[in-house]
Amino acid sequence: IGPLPNDRQHVVNAYGSYMFNQGAANGLNIGMGMRLSGGKPLTELLAHPLFDNAGEIPCNASALSVLDSTGATIYSTGCVSNGRGQFGRTPVFGTVDFHIDYPIRISESVRLRGGVDVFNTFNATRVVSTREFRESSAGVLDPDYNTPSTFQRPFNARFSLRLEW
């Protein structure tokens, strides 16, 4: 029950660019991009009682007890939930990126184009995902439960030089 583990309710991508076509800046191309994404659903995940793998079973009413082949209860948790995503969502995150490139004319049909791309310009460090494993193995609580596991990629830049003909 509930949204899929990587469900993003809202995603906004906006990109724009402008190329100058007169004067000394003729051929200069500048652009900006913005990406926003809603948070992913947070779910408590329990270890599988037989295989002892962490993060196998969503903590919900159907995972309250598991019986072994003889019918004895081998696993019982104190969690009751309404399904996946019951603990809300990770925060909304986004980035602003910039691009600039300029051609240098070598001949009538050959240009050398230098460019710069800047990603996550303001170096935002928001949480993208958290550790959702409530147990590291069956019956053993995970001390890292509900701590950030992934952050946005930090500020980075890319320089390019290309030959066009």
PDB file of C-alpha atoms in Angstrom:
ATOM      1  CA  ILE A   1       0.000   0.000   0.000  1.00  0.00           C
ATOM      2  CA  GLY A   2       1.277   3.489  -0.776  1.00  0.00           C
ATOM      3  CA  PRO A   3       3.580   5.205  -3.271  1.00  0.00           C
ATOM      4  CA  LEU A   4       6.516   3.414  -4.869  1.00  0.00           C
ATOM      5  CA  PRO A   5       9.895   3.906  -3.129  1.00  0.00           C
ATOM      6  CA  ASN A   6      11.262   6.483  -5.583  1.00  0.00           C
ATOM      7  CA  ASP A   7       7.980   8.303  -6.272  1.00  0.00           C
ATOM      8  CA  ARG A   8       8.400  12.039  -6.817  1.00  0.00           C
ATOM      9  CA  GLN A   9       5.062  13.857  -6.801  1.00  0.00           C
ATOM     10  CA  HIS A  10       6.427  17.000  -8.421  1.00  0.00           C
ATOM     11  CA  VAL A  11       9.337  17.510 -10.798  1.00  0.00           C
ATOM     12  CA  VAL A  12      10.000  20.865 -12.458  1.00  0.00           C
ATOM     13  CA  ASN A  13      12.659  21.390 -15.115  1.00  0.00           C
ATOM     14  CA  ALA A  14      13.079  24.806 -16.716  1.00  0.00           C
ATOM     15  CA  TYR A  15      15.806  25.710 -19.198  1.00  0.00           C
ATOM     16  CA  GLY A  16      16.440  28.836 -21.219  1.00  0.00           C
ATOM     17  CA  SER A  17      19.179  30.229 -23.394  1.00  0.00           C
ATOM     18  CA  TYR A  18      19.990  33.254 -25.508  1.00  0.00           C
ATOM     19  CA  MET A  19      22.434  33.584 -28.386  1.00  0.00           C
ATOM     20  CA  PHE A  20      23.761  37.002 -29.342  1.00  0.00           C
ATOM     21  CA  ASN A  21      23.859  37.652 -33.079  1.00  0.00           C
ATOM     22  CA  GLN A  22      25.405  41.114 -33.382  1.00  0.00           C
ATOM     23  CA  GLY A  23      28.599  42.944 -32.527  1.00  0.00           C
ATOM     24  CA  ALA A  24      31.576  41.622 -30.573  1.00  0.00           C
ATOM     25  CA  ALA A  25      29.381  39.101 -28.748  1.00  0.00           C
ATOM     26  CA  ASN A  26      28.152  37.568 -32.014  1.00  0.00           C
ATOM     27  CA  GLY A  27      27.725  33.815 -31.420  1.00  0.00           C
ATOM     28  CA  LEU A  28      27.942  34.054 -27.611  1.00  0.00           C
ATOM     29  CA  ASN A  29      25.472  31.601 -26.107  1.00  0.00           C
ATOM     30  CA  ILE A  30      24.376  31.883 -22.465  1.00  0.00           C
ATOM     31  CA  GLY A  31      21.891  29.653 -20.698  1.00  0.00           C
ATOM     32  CA  MET A  32      20.422  28.776 -17.359  1.00  0.00           C
ATOM     33  CA  GLY A  33      18.664  25.690 -16.057  1.00  0.00           C
ATOM     34  CA  MET A  34      16.635  25.025 -12.953  1.00  0.00           C
ATOM     35  CA  ARG A  35      15.644  21.605 -11.633  1.00  0.00           C
ATOM     36  CA  LEU A  36      13.322  21.046  -8.656  1.00  0.00           C
ATOM     37  CA  SER A  37      12.171  17.711  -7.327  1.00  0.00           C
ATOM     38  CA  GLY A  38       9.760  16.774  -4.581  1.00  0.00           C
ATOM     39  CA  GLY A  39      10.890  14.414  -1.858  1.00  0.00           C
ATOM     40  CA  LYS A  40      10.659  10.631  -2.005  1.00  0.00           C
ATOM     41  CA  PRO A  41       8.429   8.734   0.444  1.00  0.00           C
ATOM     42  CA  LEU A  42       9.919   7.555   3.727  1.00  0.00           C
ATOM     43  CA  THR A  43       9.175   4.020   4.906  1.00  0.00           C
ATOM     44  CA  GLU A  44      10.485   1.905   7.761  1.00  0.00           C
ATOM     45  CA  LEU A  45      12.006  -1.270   6.329  1.00  0.00           C
ATOM     46  CA  LEU A  46      12.526  -4.362   8.436  1.00  0.00           C
ATOM     47  CA  ALA A  47      15.004  -7.186   7.959  1.00  0.00           C
ATOM     48  CA  HIS A  48      13.739 -10.427   6.472  1.00  0.00           C
ATOM     49  CA  PRO A  49      13.344 -12.883   9.357  1.00  0.00           C
ATOM     50  CA  LEU A  50      14.508 -15.980   7.481  1.00  0.00           C
ATOM     51  CA  PHE A  51      17.228 -14.597   5.214  1.00  0.00           C
ATOM     52  CA  ASP A  52      18.350 -11.835   7.622  1.00  0.00           C
ATOM     53  CA  ASN A  53      18.612  -9.245   4.827  1.00  0.00           C
ATOM     54  CA  ALA A  54      18.116  -5.639   5.919  1.00  0.00           C
ATOM     55  CA  GLY A  55      15.481  -3.538   4.159  1.00  0.00           C
ATOM     56  CA  GLU A  56      13.343  -6.381   2.859  1.00  0.00           C
ATOM     57  CA  ILE A  57       9.913  -5.857   4.449  1.00  0.00           C
ATOM     58  CA  PRO A  58       7.962  -2.565   4.742  1.00  0.00           C
ATOM     59  CA  CYS A  59       6.837  -2.093   8.320  1.00  0.00           C
ATOM     60  CA  ASN A  60       3.093  -2.562   8.007  1.00  0.00           C
ATOM     61  CA  ALA A  61       0.267  -4.640   9.406  1.00  0.00           C
ATOM     62  CA  SER A  62       1.083  -7.628   7.181  1.00  0.00           C
ATOM     63  CA  ALA A  63       4.655  -7.760   8.551  1.00  0.00           C
ATOM     64  CA  LEU A  64       3.659  -7.967  12.209  1.00  0.00           C
ATOM     65  CA  SER A  65       4.416 -11.652  12.569  1.00  0.00           C
ATOM     66  CA  VAL A  66       5.971 -14.378  10.476  1.00  0.00           C
ATOM     67  CA  LEU A  67       5.537 -18.084  11.091  1.00  0.00           C
ATOM     68  CA  ASP A  68       8.178 -20.691  10.397  1.00  0.00           C
ATOM     69  CA  SER A  69       7.454 -24.046   8.731  1.00  0.00           C
ATOM     70  CA  THR A  70       6.207 -25.531  12.032  1.00  0.00           C
ATOM     71  CA  GLY A  71       3.782 -22.645  12.632  1.00  0.00           C
ATOM     72  CA  ALA A  72       5.740 -21.025  15.475  1.00  0.00           C
ATOM     73  CA  THR A  73       6.096 -17.236  15.493  1.00  0.00           C
ATOM     74  CA  ILE A  74       9.727 -16.397  14.779  1.00  0.00           C
ATOM     75  CA  TYR A  75       9.348 -12.714  14.225  1.00  0.00           C
ATOM     76  CA  SER A  76       7.142 -10.039  15.677  1.00  0.00           C
ATOM     77  CA  THR A  77       7.620  -6.282  15.518  1.00  0.00           C
ATOM     78  CA  GLY A  78       6.043  -3.440  17.388  1.00  0.00           C
ATOM     79  CA  CYS A  79       5.338  -1.438  14.260  1.00  0.00           C
ATOM     80  CA  VAL A  80       1.978  -0.732  12.756  1.00  0.00           C
ATOM     81  CA  SER A  81       1.781   1.436   9.676  1.00  0.00           C
ATOM     82  CA  ASN A  82      -0.487   2.511   6.897  1.00  0.00           C
ATOM     83  CA  GLY A  83       1.914   1.354   4.190  1.00  0.00           C
ATOM     84  CA  ARG A  84       4.811   2.836   2.278  1.00  0.00           C
ATOM     85  CA  GLY A  85       5.461   6.536   2.728  1.00  0.00           C
ATOM     86  CA  GLN A  86       3.688   6.853   6.062  1.00  0.00           C
ATOM     87  CA  PHE A  87       6.586   8.829   7.570  1.00  0.00           C
ATOM     88  CA  GLY A  88       6.313  11.679   5.074  1.00  0.00           C
ATOM     89  CA  ARG A  89       8.844  12.573   2.406  1.00  0.00           C
ATOM     90  CA  THR A  90      12.406  13.804   2.157  1.00  0.00           C
ATOM     91  CA  PRO A  91      12.730  17.581   1.637  1.00  0.00           C
ATOM     92  CA  VAL A  92      12.247  19.207  -1.770  1.00  0.00           C
ATOM     93  CA  PHE A  93      15.577  19.813  -3.477  1.00  0.00           C
ATOM     94  CA  GLY A  94      16.763  21.602  -6.576  1.00  0.00           C
ATOM     95  CA  THR A  95      19.672  23.160  -8.392  1.00  0.00           C
ATOM     96  CA  VAL A  96      20.411  26.114 -10.624  1.00  0.00           C
ATOM     97  CA  ASP A  97      22.891  25.531 -13.460  1.00  0.00           C
ATOM     98  CA  PHE A  98      24.547  27.928 -15.930  1.00  0.00           C
ATOM     99  CA  HIS A  99      26.099  27.502 -19.370  1.00  0.00           C
ATOM    100  CA  ILE A 100      28.150  29.798 -21.571  1.00  0.00           C
ATOM    101  CA  ASP A 101      29.973  29.123 -24.834  1.00  0.00           C
ATOM    102  CA  TYR A 102      31.618  31.257 -27.498  1.00  0.00           C
ATOM    103  CA  PRO A 103      32.811  30.315 -31.002  1.00  0.00           C
ATOM    104  CA  ILE A 104      36.142  31.454 -32.425  1.00  0.00           C
ATOM    105  CA  ARG A 105      36.039  31.439 -36.205  1.00  0.00           C
ATOM    106  CA  ILE A 106      39.118  29.785 -37.721  1.00  0.00           C
ATOM    107  CA  SER A 107      37.921  29.793 -41.320  1.00  0.00           C
ATOM    108  CA  GLU A 108      34.669  30.159 -43.267  1.00  0.00           C
ATOM    109  CA  SER A 109      33.383  26.747 -42.178  1.00  0.00           C
ATOM    110  CA  VAL A 110      35.546  25.843 -39.158  1.00  0.00           C
ATOM    111  CA  ARG A 111      35.022  27.131 -35.602  1.00  0.00           C
ATOM    112  CA  LEU A 112      36.595  26.395 -32.261  1.00  0.00           C
ATOM    113  CA  ARG A 113      33.944  26.641 -29.521  1.00  0.00           C
ATOM    114  CA  GLY A 114      34.945  27.018 -25.879  1.00  0.00           C
ATOM    115  CA  GLY A 115      32.381  26.550 -23.146  1.00  0.00           C
ATOM    116  CA  VAL A 116      31.756  26.352 -19.412  1.00  0.00           C
ATOM    117  CA  ASP A 117      28.941  24.529 -17.600  1.00  0.00           C
ATOM    118  CA  VAL A 118      28.391  25.205 -13.898  1.00  0.00           C
ATOM    119  CA  PHE A 119      26.205  22.753 -11.958  1.00  0.00           C
ATOM    120  CA  ASN A 120      24.597  23.388  -8.547  1.00  0.00           C
ATOM    121  CA  THR A 121      25.821  26.971  -8.719  1.00  0.00           C
ATOM    122  CA  PHE A 122      24.844  27.864  -5.150  1.00  0.00           C
ATOM    123  CA  ASN A 123      26.260  24.613  -3.706  1.00  0.00           C
ATOM    124  CA  ALA A 124      22.997  23.464  -2.110  1.00  0.00           C
ATOM    125  CA  THR A 125      23.464  20.415   0.118  1.00  0.00           C
ATOM    126  CA  ARG A 126      19.968  19.061   0.659  1.00  0.00           C
ATOM    127  CA  VAL A 127      19.165  15.480   1.583  1.00  0.00           C
ATOM    128  CA  VAL A 128      18.069  13.334  -1.368  1.00  0.00           C
ATOM    129  CA  SER A 129      17.454  10.114   0.577  1.00  0.00           C
ATOM    130  CA  THR A 130      17.669   8.758   4.110  1.00  0.00           C
ATOM    131  CA  ARG A 131      18.453   5.328   5.492  1.00  0.00           C
ATOM    132  CA  GLU A 132      15.117   3.567   5.850  1.00  0.00           C
ATOM    133  CA  PHE A 133      16.346   0.264   7.332  1.00  0.00           C
ATOM    134  CA  ARG A 134      14.889   0.114  10.856  1.00  0.00           C
ATOM    135  CA  GLU A 135      16.754  -3.149  11.437  1.00  0.00           C
ATOM    136  CA  SER A 136      20.207  -4.173  10.244  1.00  0.00           C
ATOM    137  CA  SER A 137      19.272  -7.841  10.745  1.00  0.00           C
ATOM    138  CA  ALA A 138      16.169  -9.543  12.142  1.00  0.00           C
ATOM    139  CA  GLY A 139      15.450  -8.114  15.588  1.00  0.00           C
ATOM    140  CA  VAL A 140      18.590  -5.888  15.647  1.00  0.00           C
ATOM    141  CA  LEU A 141      17.906  -2.148  15.394  1.00  0.00           C
ATOM    142  CA  ASP A 142      20.016  -0.189  12.895  1.00  0.00           C
ATOM    143  CA  PRO A 143      21.794   2.725  14.639  1.00  0.00           C
ATOM    144  CA  ASP A 144      21.889   4.625  11.330  1.00  0.00           C
ATOM    145  CA  TYR A 145      18.109   4.459  10.821  1.00  0.00           C
ATOM    146  CA  ASN A 146      16.594   7.734   9.540  1.00  0.00           C
ATOM    147  CA  THR A 147      19.972   9.413   8.945  1.00  0.00           C
ATOM    148  CA  PRO A 148      20.834  10.992   5.565  1.00  0.00           C
ATOM    149  CA  SER A 149      22.334   8.533   3.094  1.00  0.00           C
ATOM    150  CA  THR A 150      22.535  10.654  -0.068  1.00  0.00           C
ATOM    151  CA  PHE A 151      22.961  14.388  -0.618  1.00  0.00           C
ATOM    152  CA  GLN A 152      22.736  16.502  -3.760  1.00  0.00           C
ATOM    153  CA  ARG A 153      25.830  16.540  -5.909  1.00  0.00           C
ATOM    154  CA  PRO A 154      27.988  19.500  -4.839  1.00  0.00           C
ATOM    155  CA  PHE A 155      29.017  22.456  -6.986  1.00  0.00           C
ATOM    156  CA  ASN A 156      31.002  21.353  -9.998  1.00  0.00           C
ATOM    157  CA  ALA A 157      32.039  22.804 -13.331  1.00  0.00           C
ATOM    158  CA  ARG A 158      32.849  21.417 -16.761  1.00  0.00           C
ATOM    159  CA  PHE A 159      35.038  23.122 -19.335  1.00  0.00           C
ATOM    160  CA  SER A 160      34.854  22.198 -22.982  1.00  0.00           C
ATOM    161  CA  LEU A 161      36.625  22.926 -26.222  1.00  0.00           C
ATOM    162  CA  ARG A 162      35.206  21.583 -29.468  1.00  0.00           C
ATOM    163  CA  LEU A 163      36.105  21.875 -33.093  1.00  0.00           C
ATOM    164  CA  GLU A 164      33.132  22.353 -35.403  1.00  0.00           C
ATOM    165  CA  TRP A 165      33.238  22.069 -39.202  1.00  0.00           C
TER     166      TRP A 165
END
